Coordinates of C-alpha atoms and ligand atoms in Angstrom, one line a residue:
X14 CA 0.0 0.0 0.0
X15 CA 1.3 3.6 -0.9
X16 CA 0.3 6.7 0.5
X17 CA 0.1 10.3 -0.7
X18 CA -0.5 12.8 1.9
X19 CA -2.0 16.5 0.4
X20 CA -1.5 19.5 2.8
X21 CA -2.6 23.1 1.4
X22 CA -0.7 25.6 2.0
X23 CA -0.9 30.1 2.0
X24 CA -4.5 30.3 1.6
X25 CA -7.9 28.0 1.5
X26 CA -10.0 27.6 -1.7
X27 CA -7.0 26.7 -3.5
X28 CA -8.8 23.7 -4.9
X29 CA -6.9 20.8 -2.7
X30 CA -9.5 18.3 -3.1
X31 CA -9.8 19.0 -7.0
X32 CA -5.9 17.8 -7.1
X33 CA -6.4 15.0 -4.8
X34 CA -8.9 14.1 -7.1
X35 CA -7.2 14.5 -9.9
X36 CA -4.4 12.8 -9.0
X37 CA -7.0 9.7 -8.4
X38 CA -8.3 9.5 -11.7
X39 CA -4.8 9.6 -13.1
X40 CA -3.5 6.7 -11.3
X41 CA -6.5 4.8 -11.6
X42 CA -5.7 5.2 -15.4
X43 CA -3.2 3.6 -15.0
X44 CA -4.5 0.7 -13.7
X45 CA -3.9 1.2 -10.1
X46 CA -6.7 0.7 -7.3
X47 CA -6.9 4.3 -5.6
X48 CA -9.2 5.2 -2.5
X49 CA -9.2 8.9 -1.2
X50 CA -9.6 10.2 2.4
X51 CA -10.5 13.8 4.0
X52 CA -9.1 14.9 7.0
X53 CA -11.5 18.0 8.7
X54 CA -9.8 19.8 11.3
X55 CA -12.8 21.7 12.6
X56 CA -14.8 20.4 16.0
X57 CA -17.9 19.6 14.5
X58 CA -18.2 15.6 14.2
X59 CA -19.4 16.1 10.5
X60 CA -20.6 19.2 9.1
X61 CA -24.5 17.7 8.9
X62 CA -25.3 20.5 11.2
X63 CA -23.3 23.4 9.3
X64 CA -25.2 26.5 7.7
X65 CA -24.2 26.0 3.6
X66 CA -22.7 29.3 4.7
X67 CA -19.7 28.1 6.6
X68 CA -18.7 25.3 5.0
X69 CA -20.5 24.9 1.8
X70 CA -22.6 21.7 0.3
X71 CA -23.0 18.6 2.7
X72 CA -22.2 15.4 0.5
X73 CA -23.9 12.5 1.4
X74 CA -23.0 9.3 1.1
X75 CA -24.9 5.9 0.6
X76 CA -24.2 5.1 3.8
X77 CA -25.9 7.8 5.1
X78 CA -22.6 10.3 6.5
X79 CA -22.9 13.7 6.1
X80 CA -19.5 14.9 4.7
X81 CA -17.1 17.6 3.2
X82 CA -18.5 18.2 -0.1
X83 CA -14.1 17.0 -1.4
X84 CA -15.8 13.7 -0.8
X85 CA -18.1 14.4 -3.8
X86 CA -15.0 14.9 -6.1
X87 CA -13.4 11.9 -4.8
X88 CA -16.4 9.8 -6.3
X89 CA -17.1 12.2 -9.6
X90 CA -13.6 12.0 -10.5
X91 CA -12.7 8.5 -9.3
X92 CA -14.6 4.8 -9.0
X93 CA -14.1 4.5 -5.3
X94 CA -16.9 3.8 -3.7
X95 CA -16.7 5.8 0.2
X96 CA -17.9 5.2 3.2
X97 CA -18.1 7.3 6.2
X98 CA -14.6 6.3 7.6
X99 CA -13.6 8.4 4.3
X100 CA -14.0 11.6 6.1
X101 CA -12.5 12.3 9.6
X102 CA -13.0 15.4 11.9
X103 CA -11.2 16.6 15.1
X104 CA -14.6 16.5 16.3
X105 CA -14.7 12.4 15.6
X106 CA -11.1 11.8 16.8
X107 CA -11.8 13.8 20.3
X108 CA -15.3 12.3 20.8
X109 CA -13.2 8.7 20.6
X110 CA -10.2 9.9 22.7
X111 CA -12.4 11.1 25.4
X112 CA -14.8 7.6 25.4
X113 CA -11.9 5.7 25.8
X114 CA -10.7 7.8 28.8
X115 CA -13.9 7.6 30.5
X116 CA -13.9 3.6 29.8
X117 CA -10.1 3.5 31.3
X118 CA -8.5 2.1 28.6
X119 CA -5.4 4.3 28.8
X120 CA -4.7 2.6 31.9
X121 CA -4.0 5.8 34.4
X122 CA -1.9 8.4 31.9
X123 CA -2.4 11.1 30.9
X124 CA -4.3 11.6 27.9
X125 CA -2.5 13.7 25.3
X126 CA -2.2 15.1 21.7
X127 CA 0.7 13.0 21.2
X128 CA 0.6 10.1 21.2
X129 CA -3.6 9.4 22.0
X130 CA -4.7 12.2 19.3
X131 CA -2.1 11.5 16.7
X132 CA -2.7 7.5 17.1
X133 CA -6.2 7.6 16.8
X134 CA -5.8 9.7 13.6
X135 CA -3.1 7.2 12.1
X136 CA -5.9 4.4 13.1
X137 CA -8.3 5.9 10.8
X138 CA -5.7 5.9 7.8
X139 CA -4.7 2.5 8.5
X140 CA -8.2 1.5 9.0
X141 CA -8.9 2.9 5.1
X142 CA -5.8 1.1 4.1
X143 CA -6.8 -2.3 5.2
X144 CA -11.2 -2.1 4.4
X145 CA -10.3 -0.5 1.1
X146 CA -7.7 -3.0 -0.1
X147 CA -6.4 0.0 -2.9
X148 CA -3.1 0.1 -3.9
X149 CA -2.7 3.9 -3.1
X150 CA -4.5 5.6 -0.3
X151 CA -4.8 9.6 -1.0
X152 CA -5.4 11.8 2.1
X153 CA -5.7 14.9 1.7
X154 CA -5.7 17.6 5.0
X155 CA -8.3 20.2 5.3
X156 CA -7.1 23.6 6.3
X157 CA -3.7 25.5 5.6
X158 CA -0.5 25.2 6.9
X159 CA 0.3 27.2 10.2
X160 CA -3.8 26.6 11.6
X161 CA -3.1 26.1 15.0
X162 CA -6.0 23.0 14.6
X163 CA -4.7 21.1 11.7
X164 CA -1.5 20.6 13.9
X165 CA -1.8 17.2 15.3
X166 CA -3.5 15.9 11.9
X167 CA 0.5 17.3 10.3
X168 CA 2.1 15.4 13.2
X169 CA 0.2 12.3 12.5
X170 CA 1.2 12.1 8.9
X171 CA 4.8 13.0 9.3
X172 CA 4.9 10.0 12.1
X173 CA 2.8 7.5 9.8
X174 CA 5.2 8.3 7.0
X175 CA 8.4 7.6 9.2
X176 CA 7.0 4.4 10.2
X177 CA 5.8 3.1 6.6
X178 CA 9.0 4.8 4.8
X179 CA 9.6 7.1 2.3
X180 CA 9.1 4.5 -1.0
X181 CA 5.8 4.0 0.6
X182 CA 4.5 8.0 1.6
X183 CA 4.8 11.0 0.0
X184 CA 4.1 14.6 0.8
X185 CA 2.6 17.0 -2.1
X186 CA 1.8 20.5 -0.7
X187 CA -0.6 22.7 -3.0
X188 CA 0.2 26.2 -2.3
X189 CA -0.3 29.4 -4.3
X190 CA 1.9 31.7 -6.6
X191 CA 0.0 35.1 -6.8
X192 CA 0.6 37.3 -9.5
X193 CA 0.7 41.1 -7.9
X194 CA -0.1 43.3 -10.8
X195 CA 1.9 46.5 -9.5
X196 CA 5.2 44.5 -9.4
X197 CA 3.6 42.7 -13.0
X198 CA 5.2 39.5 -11.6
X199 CA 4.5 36.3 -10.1
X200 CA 5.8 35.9 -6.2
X201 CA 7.3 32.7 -4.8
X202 CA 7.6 34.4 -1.0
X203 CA 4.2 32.9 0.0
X204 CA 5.1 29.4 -1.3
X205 CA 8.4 29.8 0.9
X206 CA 7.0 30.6 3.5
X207 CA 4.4 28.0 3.4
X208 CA 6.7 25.5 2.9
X209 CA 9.5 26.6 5.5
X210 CA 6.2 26.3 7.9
X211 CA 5.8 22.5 6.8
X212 CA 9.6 21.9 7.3
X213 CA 9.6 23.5 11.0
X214 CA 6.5 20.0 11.6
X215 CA 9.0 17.7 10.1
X216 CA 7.5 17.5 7.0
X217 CA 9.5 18.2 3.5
X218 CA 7.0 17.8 0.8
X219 CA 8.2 15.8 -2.6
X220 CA 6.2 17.6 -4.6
X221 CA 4.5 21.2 -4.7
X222 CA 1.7 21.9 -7.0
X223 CA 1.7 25.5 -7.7
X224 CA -1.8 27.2 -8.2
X225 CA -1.3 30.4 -10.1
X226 CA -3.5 32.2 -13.0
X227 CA -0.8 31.8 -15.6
X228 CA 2.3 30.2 -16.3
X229 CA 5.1 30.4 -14.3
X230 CA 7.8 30.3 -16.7
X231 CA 11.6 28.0 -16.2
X232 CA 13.0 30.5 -13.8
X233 CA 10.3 30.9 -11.4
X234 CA 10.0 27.1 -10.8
X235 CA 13.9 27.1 -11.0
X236 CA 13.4 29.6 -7.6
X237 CA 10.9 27.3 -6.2
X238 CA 13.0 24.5 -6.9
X239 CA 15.8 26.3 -4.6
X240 CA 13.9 27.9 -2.1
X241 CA 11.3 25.5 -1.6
X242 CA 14.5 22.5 -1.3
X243 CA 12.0 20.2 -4.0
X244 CA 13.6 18.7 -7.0
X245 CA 13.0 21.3 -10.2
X246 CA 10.4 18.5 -11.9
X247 CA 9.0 18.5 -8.3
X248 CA 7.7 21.9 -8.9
X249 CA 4.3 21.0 -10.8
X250 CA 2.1 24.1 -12.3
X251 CA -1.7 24.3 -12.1
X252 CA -2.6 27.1 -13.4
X253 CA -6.7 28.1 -13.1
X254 CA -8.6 26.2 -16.3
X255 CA -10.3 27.7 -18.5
X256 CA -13.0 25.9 -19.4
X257 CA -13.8 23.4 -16.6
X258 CA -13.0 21.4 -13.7
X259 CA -12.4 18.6 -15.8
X260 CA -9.4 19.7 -17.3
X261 CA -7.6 19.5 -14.4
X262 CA -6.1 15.9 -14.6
X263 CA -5.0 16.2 -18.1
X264 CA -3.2 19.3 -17.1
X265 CA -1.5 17.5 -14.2
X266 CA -1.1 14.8 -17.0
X267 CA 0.9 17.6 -19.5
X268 CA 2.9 18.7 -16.2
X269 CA 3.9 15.0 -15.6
X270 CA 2.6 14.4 -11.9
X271 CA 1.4 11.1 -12.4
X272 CA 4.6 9.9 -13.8
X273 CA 6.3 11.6 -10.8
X274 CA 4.3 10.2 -7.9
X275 CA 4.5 6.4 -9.6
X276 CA 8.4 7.1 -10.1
X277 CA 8.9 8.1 -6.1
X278 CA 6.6 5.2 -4.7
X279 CA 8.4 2.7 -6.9
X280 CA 5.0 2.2 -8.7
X281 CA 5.1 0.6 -12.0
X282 CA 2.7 0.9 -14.5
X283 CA 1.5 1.9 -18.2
X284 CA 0.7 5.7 -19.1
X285 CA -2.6 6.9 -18.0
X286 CA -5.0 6.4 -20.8
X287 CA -7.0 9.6 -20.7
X288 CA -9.0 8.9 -24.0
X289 CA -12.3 8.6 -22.5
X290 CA -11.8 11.6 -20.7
X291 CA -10.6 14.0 -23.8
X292 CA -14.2 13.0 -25.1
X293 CA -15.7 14.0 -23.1
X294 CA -13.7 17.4 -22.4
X295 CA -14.7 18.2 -26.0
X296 CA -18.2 17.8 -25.6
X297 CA -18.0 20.3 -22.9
X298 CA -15.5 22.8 -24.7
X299 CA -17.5 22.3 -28.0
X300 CA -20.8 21.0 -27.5
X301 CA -23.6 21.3 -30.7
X302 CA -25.9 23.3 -28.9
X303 CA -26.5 25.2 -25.9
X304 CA -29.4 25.5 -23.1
X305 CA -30.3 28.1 -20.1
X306 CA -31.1 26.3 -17.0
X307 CA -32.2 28.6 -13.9
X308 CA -31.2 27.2 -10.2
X309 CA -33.5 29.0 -7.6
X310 CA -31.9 28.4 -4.3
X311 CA -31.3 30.6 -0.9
X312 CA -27.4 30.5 -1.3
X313 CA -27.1 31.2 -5.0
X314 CA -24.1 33.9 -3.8
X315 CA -22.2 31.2 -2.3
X316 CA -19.8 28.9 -5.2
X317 CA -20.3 25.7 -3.2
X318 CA -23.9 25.4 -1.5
X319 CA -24.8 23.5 -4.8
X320 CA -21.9 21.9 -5.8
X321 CA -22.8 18.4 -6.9
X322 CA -26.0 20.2 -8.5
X323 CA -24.0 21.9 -11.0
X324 CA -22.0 19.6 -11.6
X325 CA -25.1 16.9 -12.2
X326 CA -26.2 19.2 -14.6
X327 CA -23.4 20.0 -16.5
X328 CA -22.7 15.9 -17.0
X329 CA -26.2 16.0 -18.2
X330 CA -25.3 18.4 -20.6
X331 CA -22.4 16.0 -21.8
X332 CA -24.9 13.4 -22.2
X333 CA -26.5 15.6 -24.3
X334 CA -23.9 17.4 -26.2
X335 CA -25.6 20.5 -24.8
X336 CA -23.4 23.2 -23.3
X337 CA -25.4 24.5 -20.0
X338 CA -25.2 28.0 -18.7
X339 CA -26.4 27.8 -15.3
X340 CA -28.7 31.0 -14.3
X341 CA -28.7 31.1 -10.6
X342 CA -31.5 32.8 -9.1
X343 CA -31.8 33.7 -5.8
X344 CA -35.8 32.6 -4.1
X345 CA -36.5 35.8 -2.3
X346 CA -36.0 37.7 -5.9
X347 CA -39.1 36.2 -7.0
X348 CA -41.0 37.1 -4.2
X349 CA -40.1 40.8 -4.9
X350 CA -40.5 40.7 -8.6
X351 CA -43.0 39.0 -10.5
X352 CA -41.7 35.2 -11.2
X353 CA -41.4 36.0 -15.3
X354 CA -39.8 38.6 -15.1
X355 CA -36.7 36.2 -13.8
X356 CA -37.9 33.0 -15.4
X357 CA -38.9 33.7 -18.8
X358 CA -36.7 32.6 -21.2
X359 CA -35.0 29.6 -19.7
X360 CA -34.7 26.4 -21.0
X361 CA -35.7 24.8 -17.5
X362 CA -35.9 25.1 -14.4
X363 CA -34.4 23.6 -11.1
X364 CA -35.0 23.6 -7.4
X365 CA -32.5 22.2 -5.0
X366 CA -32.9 20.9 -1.7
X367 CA -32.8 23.1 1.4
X368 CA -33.9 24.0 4.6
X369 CA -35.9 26.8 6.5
X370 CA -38.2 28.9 5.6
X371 CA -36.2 31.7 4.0
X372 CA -37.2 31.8 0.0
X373 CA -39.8 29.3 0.0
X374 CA -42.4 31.1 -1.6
X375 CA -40.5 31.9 -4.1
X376 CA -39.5 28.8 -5.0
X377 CA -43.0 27.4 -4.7
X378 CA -43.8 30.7 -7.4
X379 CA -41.0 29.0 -9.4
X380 CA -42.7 25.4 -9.6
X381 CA -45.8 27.2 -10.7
X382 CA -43.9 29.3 -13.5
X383 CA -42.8 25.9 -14.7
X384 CA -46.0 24.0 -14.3
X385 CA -48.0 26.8 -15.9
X386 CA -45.9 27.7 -18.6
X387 CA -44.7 24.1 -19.6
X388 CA -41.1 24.9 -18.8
X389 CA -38.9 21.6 -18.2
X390 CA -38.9 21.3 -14.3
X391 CA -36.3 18.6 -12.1
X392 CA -37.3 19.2 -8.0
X393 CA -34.5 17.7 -5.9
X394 CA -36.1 16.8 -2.2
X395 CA -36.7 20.6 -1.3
X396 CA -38.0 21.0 -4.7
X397 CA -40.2 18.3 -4.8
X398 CA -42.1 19.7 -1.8
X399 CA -42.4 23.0 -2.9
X400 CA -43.9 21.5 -6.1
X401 CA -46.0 19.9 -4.3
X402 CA -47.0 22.9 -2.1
X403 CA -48.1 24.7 -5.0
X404 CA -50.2 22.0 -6.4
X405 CA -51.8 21.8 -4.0
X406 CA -52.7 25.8 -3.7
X407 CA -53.4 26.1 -7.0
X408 CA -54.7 23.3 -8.2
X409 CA -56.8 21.7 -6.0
X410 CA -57.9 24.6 -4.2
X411 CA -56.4 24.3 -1.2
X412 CA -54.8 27.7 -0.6
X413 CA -53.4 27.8 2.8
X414 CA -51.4 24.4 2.1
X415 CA -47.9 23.7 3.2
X416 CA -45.0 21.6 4.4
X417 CA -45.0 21.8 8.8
X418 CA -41.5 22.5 8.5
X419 CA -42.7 26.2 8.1
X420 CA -46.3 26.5 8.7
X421 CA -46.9 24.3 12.0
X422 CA -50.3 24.8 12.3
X423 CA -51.1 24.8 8.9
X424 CA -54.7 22.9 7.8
X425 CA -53.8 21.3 5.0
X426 CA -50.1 19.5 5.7
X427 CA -49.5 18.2 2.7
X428 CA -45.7 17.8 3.6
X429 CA -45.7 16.6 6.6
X430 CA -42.6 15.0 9.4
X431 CA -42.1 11.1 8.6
X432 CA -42.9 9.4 11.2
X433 CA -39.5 7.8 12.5
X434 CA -38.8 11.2 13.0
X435 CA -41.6 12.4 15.4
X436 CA -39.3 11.2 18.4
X437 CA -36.2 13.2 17.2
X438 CA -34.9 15.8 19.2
X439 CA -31.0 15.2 18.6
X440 CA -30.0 17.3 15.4
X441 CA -27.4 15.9 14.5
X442 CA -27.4 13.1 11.9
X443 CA -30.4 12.1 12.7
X444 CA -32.2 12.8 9.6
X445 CA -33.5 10.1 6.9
X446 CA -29.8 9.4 5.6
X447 CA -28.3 7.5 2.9
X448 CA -29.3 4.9 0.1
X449 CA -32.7 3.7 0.3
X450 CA -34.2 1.6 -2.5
X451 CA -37.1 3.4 -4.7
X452 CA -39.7 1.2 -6.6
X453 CA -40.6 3.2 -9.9
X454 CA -43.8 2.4 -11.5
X455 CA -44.0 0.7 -14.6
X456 CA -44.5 3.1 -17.8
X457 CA -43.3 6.7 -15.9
X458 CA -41.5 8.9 -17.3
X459 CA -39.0 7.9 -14.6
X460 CA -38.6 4.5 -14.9
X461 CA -38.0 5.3 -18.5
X462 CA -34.9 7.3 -18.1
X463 CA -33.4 5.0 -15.4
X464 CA -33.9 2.1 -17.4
X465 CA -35.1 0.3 -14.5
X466 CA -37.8 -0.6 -12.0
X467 CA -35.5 -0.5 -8.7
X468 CA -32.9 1.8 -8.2
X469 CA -31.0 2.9 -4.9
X470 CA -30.8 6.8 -3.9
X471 CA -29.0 9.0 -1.4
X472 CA -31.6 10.8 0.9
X473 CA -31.6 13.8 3.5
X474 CA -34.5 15.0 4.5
X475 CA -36.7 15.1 7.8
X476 CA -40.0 15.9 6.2
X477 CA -42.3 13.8 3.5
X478 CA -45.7 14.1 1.0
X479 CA -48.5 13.1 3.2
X480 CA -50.9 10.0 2.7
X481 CA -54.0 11.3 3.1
X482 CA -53.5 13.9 0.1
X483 CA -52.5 10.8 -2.1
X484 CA -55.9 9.8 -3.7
X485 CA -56.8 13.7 -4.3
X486 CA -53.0 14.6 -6.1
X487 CA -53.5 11.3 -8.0
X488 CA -57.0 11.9 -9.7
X489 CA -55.9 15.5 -10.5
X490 CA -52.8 14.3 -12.8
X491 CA -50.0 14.7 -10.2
X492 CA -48.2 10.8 -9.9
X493 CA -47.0 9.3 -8.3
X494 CA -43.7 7.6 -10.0
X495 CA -41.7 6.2 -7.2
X496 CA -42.5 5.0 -3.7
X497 CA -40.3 3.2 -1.2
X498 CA -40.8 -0.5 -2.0
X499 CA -43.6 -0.7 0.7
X500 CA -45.2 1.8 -1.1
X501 CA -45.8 3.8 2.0
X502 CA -43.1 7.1 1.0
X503 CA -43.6 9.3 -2.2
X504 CA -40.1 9.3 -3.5
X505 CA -40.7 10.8 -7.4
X506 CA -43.8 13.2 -8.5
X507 CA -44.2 13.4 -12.0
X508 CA -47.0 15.6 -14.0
X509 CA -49.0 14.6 -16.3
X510 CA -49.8 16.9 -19.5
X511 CA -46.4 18.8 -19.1
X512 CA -43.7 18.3 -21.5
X513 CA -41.3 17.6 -18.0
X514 CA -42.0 17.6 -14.5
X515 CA -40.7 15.7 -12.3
X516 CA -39.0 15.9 -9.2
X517 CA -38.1 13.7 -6.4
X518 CA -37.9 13.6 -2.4
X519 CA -33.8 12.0 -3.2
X520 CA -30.9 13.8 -4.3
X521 CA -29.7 12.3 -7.6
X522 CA -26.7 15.3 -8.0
X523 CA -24.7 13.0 -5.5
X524 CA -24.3 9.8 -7.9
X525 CA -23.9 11.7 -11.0
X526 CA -20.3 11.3 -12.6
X527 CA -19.2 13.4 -15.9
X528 CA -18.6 9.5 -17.6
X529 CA -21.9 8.4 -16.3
X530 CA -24.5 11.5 -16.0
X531 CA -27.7 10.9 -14.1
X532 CA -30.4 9.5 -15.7
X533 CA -32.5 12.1 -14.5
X534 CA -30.2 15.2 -15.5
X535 CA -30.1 13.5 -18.5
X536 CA -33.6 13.4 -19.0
X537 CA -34.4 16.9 -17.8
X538 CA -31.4 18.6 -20.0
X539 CA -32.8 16.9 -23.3
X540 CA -36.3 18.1 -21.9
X541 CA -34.5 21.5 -21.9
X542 CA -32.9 21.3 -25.4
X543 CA -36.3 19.9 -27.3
X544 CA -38.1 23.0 -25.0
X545 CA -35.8 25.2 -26.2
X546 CA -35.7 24.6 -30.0
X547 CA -39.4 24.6 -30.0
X548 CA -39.4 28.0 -28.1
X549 CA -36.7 29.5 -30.2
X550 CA -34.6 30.0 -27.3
Ligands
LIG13 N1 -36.2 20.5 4.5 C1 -36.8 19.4 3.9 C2 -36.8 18.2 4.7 O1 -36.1 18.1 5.7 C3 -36.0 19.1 2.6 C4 -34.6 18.6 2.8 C5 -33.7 18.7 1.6 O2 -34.0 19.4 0.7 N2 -32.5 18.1 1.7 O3 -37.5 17.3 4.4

């Protein structure tokens, strides 16, 4: 087993888990068996209870963990399959040390960062190493150098890698090379400094990758090189892309970071074969034609609330050969201005999940834009209550309904709390998590773009359509397309007489890959692109 360690370094954002990830697919082109691990130095045992705010999408995975939204690059970019020992916090490693203490199993000493903390973190890594059974393990540290938290996580690493050796663990540190337009120059100092902070832990990375928005030329990585103490092929460039995320492992490809990595770890195997992925890099550069899709969310400001939605949509658009620009429209706009003035136009039109009550109405206004008007429509869990909300207003008369998430007292509770979750008062991960199997009904719309009459799908959600409206909804044209196999919880809505509308109580976005779109982005974005040349759009 190899391991490659990934530590950050001058400022966050730098896109760490994109490399991580990138380096993943590139050695699993080459035949190799990778698995990739996140290490979250905040307290929080998972950031389930987070505000999208601080920290950005939560990523679920099939076995129901909330985690850092890195995890859904691991599995866009890569095969691996994770689980929730695939993302560790402080949080998780205190909450152990301290249940150990109070069951005495340290046996009367004192219970410190080193060795207790640092050991339980090198458990978790050679925990991955032995479940996964991958030939490369990839960890990659949240934070940046120098954060007084992400200390014992550095220690653990430099430790693990003594103990395993240096043909077995290697260090690549992604740092940044700003380019400071009064000097018209790109500067190494931050890098130095970055790294001289790395060398004061113990650790000398093998390998820095430098994020910059343009090239940085021989003699600048030649200074890097020096300064820095890393061989000069060492010093790998990752520039910003141009056109997509996607791009990123060819260009790590071109700069020859696979090649290095295998060389160090005495890993021998054929080139990457990127083919597959080229293709589908030119559909997205170059695609035939091109659609407008509008996202109406509460944290359209923020890059990463809806990460794995954007993404979902733009591999539908592959599957399409549809270039996507994504409109992102904030809810509470359409409460202010009339709903067409922000909606008309688009090719379709997308809710995402949330929570709270901030922007609702608009989004339920946005459901009814799209049922009125025929616009293609995809509601992801949030989305497919609001659509169901405003069904329910509009057409069957029942004007004061709503979800009891925020109307309580409401008469006419057509979304309504499940009922495992009646006893809940814990917040934390205690939602409806994870894959759960869906029956679809034979001859939907959505058992026609899966393919398939059973299909598993990642949930999150605390709230779900209520019973008693079924027979009421049904008779009016609103189906039901997919239940839970006991038939008991409305898992897809479709509409009958629309040209698409269909949404879903899941959220597809987190199994969508850009070599194996989601059936039901795929679906919607041809919906769009027939909607669209009929409409002139
Ligand atoms: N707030 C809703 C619920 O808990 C929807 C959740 C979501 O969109 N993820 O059911």
């Amino acid at each position: 087993m190899k391991y490659i360690f990934v530590t950050g370094g001058v400022v966050s954002s730098l896109g760490k888990g994109l490399t991580a990830a990138a380096l993943g697919t590139l050695l699993e082109n080459r035949g190799l068996k990778v698995t990739l691990q996140k290490f979250d130095p905040y307290l929080n045992v998972d950031p389930g209870t987070m505000s999208p705010f601080q920290h950005g999408e939560v990523y679920v995975l099939d076995d129901g963990a909330e985690t850092d939204l890195d995890l859904g690059h691991y599995e866009r970019f890569t095969g691996t399959k994770l689980t929730r020992m695939n993302n560790l916090t402080s949080g998780q490693v205190y909450a152990k040390v301290l249940e150990r203490e109070r069951r005495g199993d340290y046996l009367g000493k004192t219970v410190q960062v080193i060795p207790h903390v640092t050991d339980e973190i090198q458990n978790r890594i050679q925990a991955i190493a032995e479940q996964s059974k991958s030939d490369v393990l990839i960890t990659e540290i949240g934070g940046t150098t120098g954060d007084i938290e992400g200390l014992p996580f550095l220690e653990a690493i430099r430790e693990f890698a003594l103990e395993v050796g240096y043909t077995n663990a290697l260090f690549i540190h992604v740092t940044f090379v700003p380019f400071i337009k009064a000097a018209g120059e790109l500067k190494t100092k931050p890098t130095q400094q970055s790294v001289a902070k790395l060398r004061e832990i113990g650790i000398t990375p093998h390998i820095l990758v430098c994020r910059s928005d343009r090239a940085m030329g021989k003699e600048l990585r030649q200074k890097i090189s020096l300064f820095c103490n890393v061989p000069y092929e060492g010093v790998i460039e990752e520039k910003d892309v141009e056109h997509s995320i996607y791009e990123v492992p060819l260009m790590l490809q071109r700069e020859r970071l696979d090649e290095l990595v295998c060389r160090l770890l005495r890993l021998e195997t054929p080139p990457a074969n990127m083919s597959h992925w080229q293709d589908i890099l030119r559909k997205l550069i170059a695609p035939q034609h091109r659609v407008r899709i509008g996202v109406v969310g509460k944290y359209i400001e923020l890059q990463d609330a809806y990460k794995s939605v954007y993404e979902a949509i733009i591999h539908g658009g592959v599957a399409n050969d549809c270039g996507v620009a994504i409109e992102k429209i904030e809810a509470e706009e359409i409460e202010k201005f009339c709903a067409e003035k922000l909606l008309k136009g688009l090719g379709g039109i997308l809710v995402p999940g949330g929570f709270g009550e901030r922007g609702v109405e608009g989004k339920v206004r946005a459901a009814r834009f799209a049922r009125e008007n025929g616009v293609p429509y995809l509601g992801l869990c949030l989305g497919m209550q609001v659509a169901t909300i405003e069904f329910a207003r509009d057409v069957l008369h029942l004007e004061k309904a709503h979800s009891t998430e925020f109307e309580p007292t409401t008469p006419d509770p057509v979304i309504a709390l499940l009922d495992e979750q009646r006893q809940v008062t814990r917040l934390g991960g205690t939602m409806r998590l994870g894959a759960q199997p869906v029956q679809l009904k034979v001859g939907s719309r959505a058992a026609k773009l899966y393919g398939a009459f059973v299909v598993n799908e990642r949930h999150r959600h605390r709230y779900e359509f209520n019973n008693d409206y079924r027979k009421a909804f049904e008779a009016a044209g609103f189906h039901f397309s997919g239940t839970s196999p006991d038939g008991k919880l409305v898992e897809v809505i479709e509409l009958a007489d629309h040209p698409f509308f269909v949404a879903c109580q899941f959220h597809p976005e987190f199994q969508s890959k850009p070599n194996a779109p989601h059936p039901l982005f795929r679906g919607f974005i041809a919906a769009t692109h027939a909607y669209s040349c009929q409409r002139g759009l």
